[in-house]
Coordinates of C-alpha atoms and ligand atoms in Angstrom, one line a residue:
X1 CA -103.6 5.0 -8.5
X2 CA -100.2 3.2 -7.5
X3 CA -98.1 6.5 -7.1
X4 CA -100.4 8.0 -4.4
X5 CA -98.9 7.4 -1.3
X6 CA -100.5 5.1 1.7
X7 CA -98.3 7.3 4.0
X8 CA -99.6 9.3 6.8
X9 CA -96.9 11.0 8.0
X10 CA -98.3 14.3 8.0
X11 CA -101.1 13.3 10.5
X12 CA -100.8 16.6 13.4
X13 CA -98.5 18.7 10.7
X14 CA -100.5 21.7 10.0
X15 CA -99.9 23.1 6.7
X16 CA -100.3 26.2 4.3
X17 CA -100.4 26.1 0.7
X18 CA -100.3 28.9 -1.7
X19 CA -101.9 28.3 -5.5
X20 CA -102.9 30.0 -8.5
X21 CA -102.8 33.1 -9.7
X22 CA -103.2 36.8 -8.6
X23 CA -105.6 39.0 -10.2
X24 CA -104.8 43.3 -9.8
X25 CA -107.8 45.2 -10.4
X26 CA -107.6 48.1 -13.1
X27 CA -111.0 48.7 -12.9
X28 CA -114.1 46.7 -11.7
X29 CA -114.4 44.5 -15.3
X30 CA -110.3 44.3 -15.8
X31 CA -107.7 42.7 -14.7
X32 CA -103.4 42.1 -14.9
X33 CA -102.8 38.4 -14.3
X34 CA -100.5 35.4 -15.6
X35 CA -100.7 32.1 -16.7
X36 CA -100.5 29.7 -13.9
X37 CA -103.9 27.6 -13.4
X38 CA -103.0 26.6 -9.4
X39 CA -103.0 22.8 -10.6
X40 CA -99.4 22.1 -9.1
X41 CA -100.3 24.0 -5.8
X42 CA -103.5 22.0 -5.7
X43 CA -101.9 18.9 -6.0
X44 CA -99.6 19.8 -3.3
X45 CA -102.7 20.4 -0.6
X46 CA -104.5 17.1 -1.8
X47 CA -101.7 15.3 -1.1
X48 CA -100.5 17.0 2.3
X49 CA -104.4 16.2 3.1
X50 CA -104.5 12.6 2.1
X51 CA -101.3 12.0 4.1
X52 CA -102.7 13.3 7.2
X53 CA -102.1 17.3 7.5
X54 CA -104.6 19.8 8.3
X55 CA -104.5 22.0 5.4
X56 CA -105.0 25.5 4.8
X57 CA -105.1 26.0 0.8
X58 CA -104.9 29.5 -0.3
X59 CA -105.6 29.8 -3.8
X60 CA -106.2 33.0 -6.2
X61 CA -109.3 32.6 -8.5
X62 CA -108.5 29.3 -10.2
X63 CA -112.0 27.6 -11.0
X64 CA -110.7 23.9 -9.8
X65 CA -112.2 22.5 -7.2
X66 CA -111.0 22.2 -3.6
X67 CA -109.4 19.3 -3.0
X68 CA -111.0 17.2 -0.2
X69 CA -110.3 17.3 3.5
X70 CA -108.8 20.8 2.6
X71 CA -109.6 24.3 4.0
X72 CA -109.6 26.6 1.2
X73 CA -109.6 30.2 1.3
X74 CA -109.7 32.6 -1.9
X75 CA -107.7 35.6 -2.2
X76 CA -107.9 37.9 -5.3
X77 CA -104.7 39.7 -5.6
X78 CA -101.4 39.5 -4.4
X79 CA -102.4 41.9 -1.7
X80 CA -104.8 39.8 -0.3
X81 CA -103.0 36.8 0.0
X82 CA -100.4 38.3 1.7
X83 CA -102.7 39.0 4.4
X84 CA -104.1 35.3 4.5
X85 CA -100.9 33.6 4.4
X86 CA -99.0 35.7 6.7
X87 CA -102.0 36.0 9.7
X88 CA -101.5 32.3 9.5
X89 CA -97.5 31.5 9.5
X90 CA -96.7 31.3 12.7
X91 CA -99.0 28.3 14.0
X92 CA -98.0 26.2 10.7
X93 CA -95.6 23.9 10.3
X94 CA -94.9 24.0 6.8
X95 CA -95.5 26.3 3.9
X96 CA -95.6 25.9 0.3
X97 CA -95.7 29.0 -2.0
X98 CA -96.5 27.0 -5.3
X99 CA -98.9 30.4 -6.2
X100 CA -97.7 32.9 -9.1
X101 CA -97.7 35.7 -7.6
X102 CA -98.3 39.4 -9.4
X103 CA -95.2 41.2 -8.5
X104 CA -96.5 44.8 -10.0
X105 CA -99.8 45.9 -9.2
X106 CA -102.0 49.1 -10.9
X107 CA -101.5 52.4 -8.8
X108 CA -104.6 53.3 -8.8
X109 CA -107.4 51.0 -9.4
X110 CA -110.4 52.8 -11.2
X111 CA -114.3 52.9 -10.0
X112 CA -116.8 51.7 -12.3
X113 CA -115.6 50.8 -15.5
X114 CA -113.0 53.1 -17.8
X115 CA -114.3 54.7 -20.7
X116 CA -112.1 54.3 -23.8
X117 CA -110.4 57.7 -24.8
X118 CA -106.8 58.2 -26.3
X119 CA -103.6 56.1 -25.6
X120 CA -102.2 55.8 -22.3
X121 CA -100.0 54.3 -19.6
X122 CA -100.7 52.1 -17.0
X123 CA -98.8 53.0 -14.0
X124 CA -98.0 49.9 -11.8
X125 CA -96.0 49.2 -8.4
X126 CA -94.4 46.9 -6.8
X127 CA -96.9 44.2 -4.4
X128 CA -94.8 42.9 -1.5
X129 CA -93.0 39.6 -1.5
X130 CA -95.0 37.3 0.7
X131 CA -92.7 34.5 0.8
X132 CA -89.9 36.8 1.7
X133 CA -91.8 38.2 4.7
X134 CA -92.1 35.1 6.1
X135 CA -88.8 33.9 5.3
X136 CA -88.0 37.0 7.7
X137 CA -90.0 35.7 10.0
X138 CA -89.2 32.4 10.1
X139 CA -88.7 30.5 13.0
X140 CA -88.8 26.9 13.4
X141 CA -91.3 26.7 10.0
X142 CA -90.1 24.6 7.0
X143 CA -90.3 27.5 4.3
X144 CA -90.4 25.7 0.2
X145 CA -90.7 28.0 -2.3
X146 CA -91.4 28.0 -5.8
X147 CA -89.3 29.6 -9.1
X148 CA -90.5 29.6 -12.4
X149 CA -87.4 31.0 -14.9
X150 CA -87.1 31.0 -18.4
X151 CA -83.0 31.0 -18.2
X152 CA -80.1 30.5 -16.1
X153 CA -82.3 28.4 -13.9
X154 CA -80.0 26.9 -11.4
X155 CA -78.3 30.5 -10.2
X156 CA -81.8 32.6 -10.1
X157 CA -83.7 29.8 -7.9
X158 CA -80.4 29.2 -5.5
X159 CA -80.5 32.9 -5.1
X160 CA -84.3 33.2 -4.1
X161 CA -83.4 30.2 -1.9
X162 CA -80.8 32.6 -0.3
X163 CA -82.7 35.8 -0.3
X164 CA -85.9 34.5 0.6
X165 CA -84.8 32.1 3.6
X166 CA -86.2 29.5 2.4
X167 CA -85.3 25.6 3.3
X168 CA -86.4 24.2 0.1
X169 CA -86.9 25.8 -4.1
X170 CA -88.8 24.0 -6.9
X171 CA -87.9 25.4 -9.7
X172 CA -89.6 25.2 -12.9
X173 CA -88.2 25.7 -16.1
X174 CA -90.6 27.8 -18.1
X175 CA -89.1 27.6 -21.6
X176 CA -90.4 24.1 -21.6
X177 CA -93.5 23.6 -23.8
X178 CA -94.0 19.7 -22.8
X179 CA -94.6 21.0 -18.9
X180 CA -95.7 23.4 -16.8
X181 CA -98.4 26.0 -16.8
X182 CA -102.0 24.5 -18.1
X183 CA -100.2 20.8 -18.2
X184 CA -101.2 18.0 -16.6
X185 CA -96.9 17.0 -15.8
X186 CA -94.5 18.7 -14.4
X187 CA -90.4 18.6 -14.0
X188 CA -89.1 20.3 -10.9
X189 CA -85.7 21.1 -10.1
X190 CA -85.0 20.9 -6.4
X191 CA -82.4 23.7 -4.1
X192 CA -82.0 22.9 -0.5
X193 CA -80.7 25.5 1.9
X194 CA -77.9 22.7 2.9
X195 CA -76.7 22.8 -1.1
X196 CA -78.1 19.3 -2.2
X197 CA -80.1 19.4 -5.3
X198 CA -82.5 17.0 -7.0
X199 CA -84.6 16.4 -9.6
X200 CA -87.9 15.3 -10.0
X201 CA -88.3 14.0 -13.3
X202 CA -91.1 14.8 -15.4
X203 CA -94.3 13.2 -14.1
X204 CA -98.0 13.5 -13.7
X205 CA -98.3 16.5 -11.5
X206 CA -100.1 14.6 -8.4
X207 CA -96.7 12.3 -7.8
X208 CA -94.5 15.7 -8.3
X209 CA -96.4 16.9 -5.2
X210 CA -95.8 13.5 -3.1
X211 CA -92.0 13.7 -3.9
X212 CA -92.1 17.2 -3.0
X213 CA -93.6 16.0 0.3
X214 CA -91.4 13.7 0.7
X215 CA -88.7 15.9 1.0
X216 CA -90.2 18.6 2.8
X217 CA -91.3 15.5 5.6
X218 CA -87.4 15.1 6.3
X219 CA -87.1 18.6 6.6
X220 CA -89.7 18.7 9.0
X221 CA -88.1 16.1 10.8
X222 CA -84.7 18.1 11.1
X223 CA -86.2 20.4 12.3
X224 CA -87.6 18.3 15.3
X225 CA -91.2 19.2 13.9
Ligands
CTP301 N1 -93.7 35.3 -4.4 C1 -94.4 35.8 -3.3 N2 -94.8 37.1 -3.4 C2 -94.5 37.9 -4.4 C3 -93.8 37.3 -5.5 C4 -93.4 36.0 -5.5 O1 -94.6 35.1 -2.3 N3 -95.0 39.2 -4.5 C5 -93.2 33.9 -4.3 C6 -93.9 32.9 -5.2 O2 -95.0 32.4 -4.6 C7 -92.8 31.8 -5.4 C8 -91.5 32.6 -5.2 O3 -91.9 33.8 -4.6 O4 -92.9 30.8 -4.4 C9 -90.8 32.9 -6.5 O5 -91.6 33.6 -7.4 P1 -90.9 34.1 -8.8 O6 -91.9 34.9 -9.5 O7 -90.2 32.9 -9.4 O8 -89.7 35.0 -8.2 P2 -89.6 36.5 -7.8 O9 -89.0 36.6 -6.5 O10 -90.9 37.2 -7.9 O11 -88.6 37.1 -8.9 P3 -88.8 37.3 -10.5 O12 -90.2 37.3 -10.8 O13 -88.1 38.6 -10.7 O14 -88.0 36.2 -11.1
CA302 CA1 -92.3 37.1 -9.8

């Protein structure tokens, strides 16, 4: 199709992408998860692939298949892809956390599966924030996050921006039916570290994923990468 870009500029640019969602355990036949399907994180590895990157795609349990030229690895839960991504930050060059990540996990998973009884509570803690970790340990890395916010977009993704240390936020707006989670199109909302903002109007989700590299390719360059 005309909107997939000829350009190789990522050729030698290693890159990590994040997709999908977590599952947490509860017991061995159930599970806490959320709605995002890993298409828009997907896209974003195809695309880093076809314009030259060696990429490292790691995706919860999302049932698409993986994209060519890409290396996929599957983590389950939020715990798990913590450890995949961040055993791999330092030699990349850029990362994209387009993944929904669980941010509260069961206590205490059960063996076998739980027999039905009377009414009770499911105690749940807090899994750690991947993209904040390696925000912390950022060094010359181009860092783009993802937000998905159902209000007051604009102040809650500058402030992940902020907190997490990243150089670059897509944000989605959520209370959108027309896009988004299980669509094919997406609209993102763009927050640089520099203040700039941008949007990428709503599109098919492939040529979201080249205009978000586009972006994150001049980035790359500031950065001497
Ligand atoms: N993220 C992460 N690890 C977590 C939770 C979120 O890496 N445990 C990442 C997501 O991959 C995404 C970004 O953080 O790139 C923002 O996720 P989002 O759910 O919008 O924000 P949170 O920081 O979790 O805050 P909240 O859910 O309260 O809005
Ligand atoms: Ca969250």
């Amino acid at each position: 199709e005309a909107y997939f870009s000829e350009k190789r500029d990522f050729s030698g640019k290693k890159v990590l992408v994040t997709a999908g969602a977590t599952r947490e355990r509860i017991d061995d036949v159930r599970y806490l998860t959320n709605r995002s399907t890993g298409k828009m994180g997907y896209a974003v590895a195809a695309a880093a692939a076809r314009r030259g990157a060696e990429v490292t795609l790691v995706s919860g349990i999302t049932g698409l298949p993986a994209p060519k030229g890409v290396n996929r690895i599957t983590a389950e839960s939020a715990e798990d892809m913590f450890q995949e991504v961040t055993r791999r930050f330092d030699e990349m060059d850029l990362v994209v956390k387009a993944a929904a990540v669980a941010d509260y996990t069961p206590a205490s998973p059960m063996v076998g599966k739980m027999k039905k009884g009377g009414d009770f509570a499911l105690e749940l803690v807090r899994t750690k924030d991947i993209l904040a970790e390696l925000g912390a340990r950022k060094e010359r890395q181009v860092l783009v996050g993802f937000a998905a916010e159902s209000a007051e977009l604009e102040r809650y993704a500058r402030d992940k921006l902020r907190r997490k240390n990243l150089d670059l936020i897509a944000a989605n707006d959520i209370s959108r039916q027309d896009i988004g989670f299980a669509s094919d199109e997406n609209c993102l909302h763009l927050y640089f570290a520099d203040g700039r903002s941008v949007q990428i109007e709503k599109c098919e989700k492939e040529q979201a994923a080249e205009r978000l590299l586009d972006y994150a390719a001049e980035l790359l360059e500031q950065k001497g990468r």
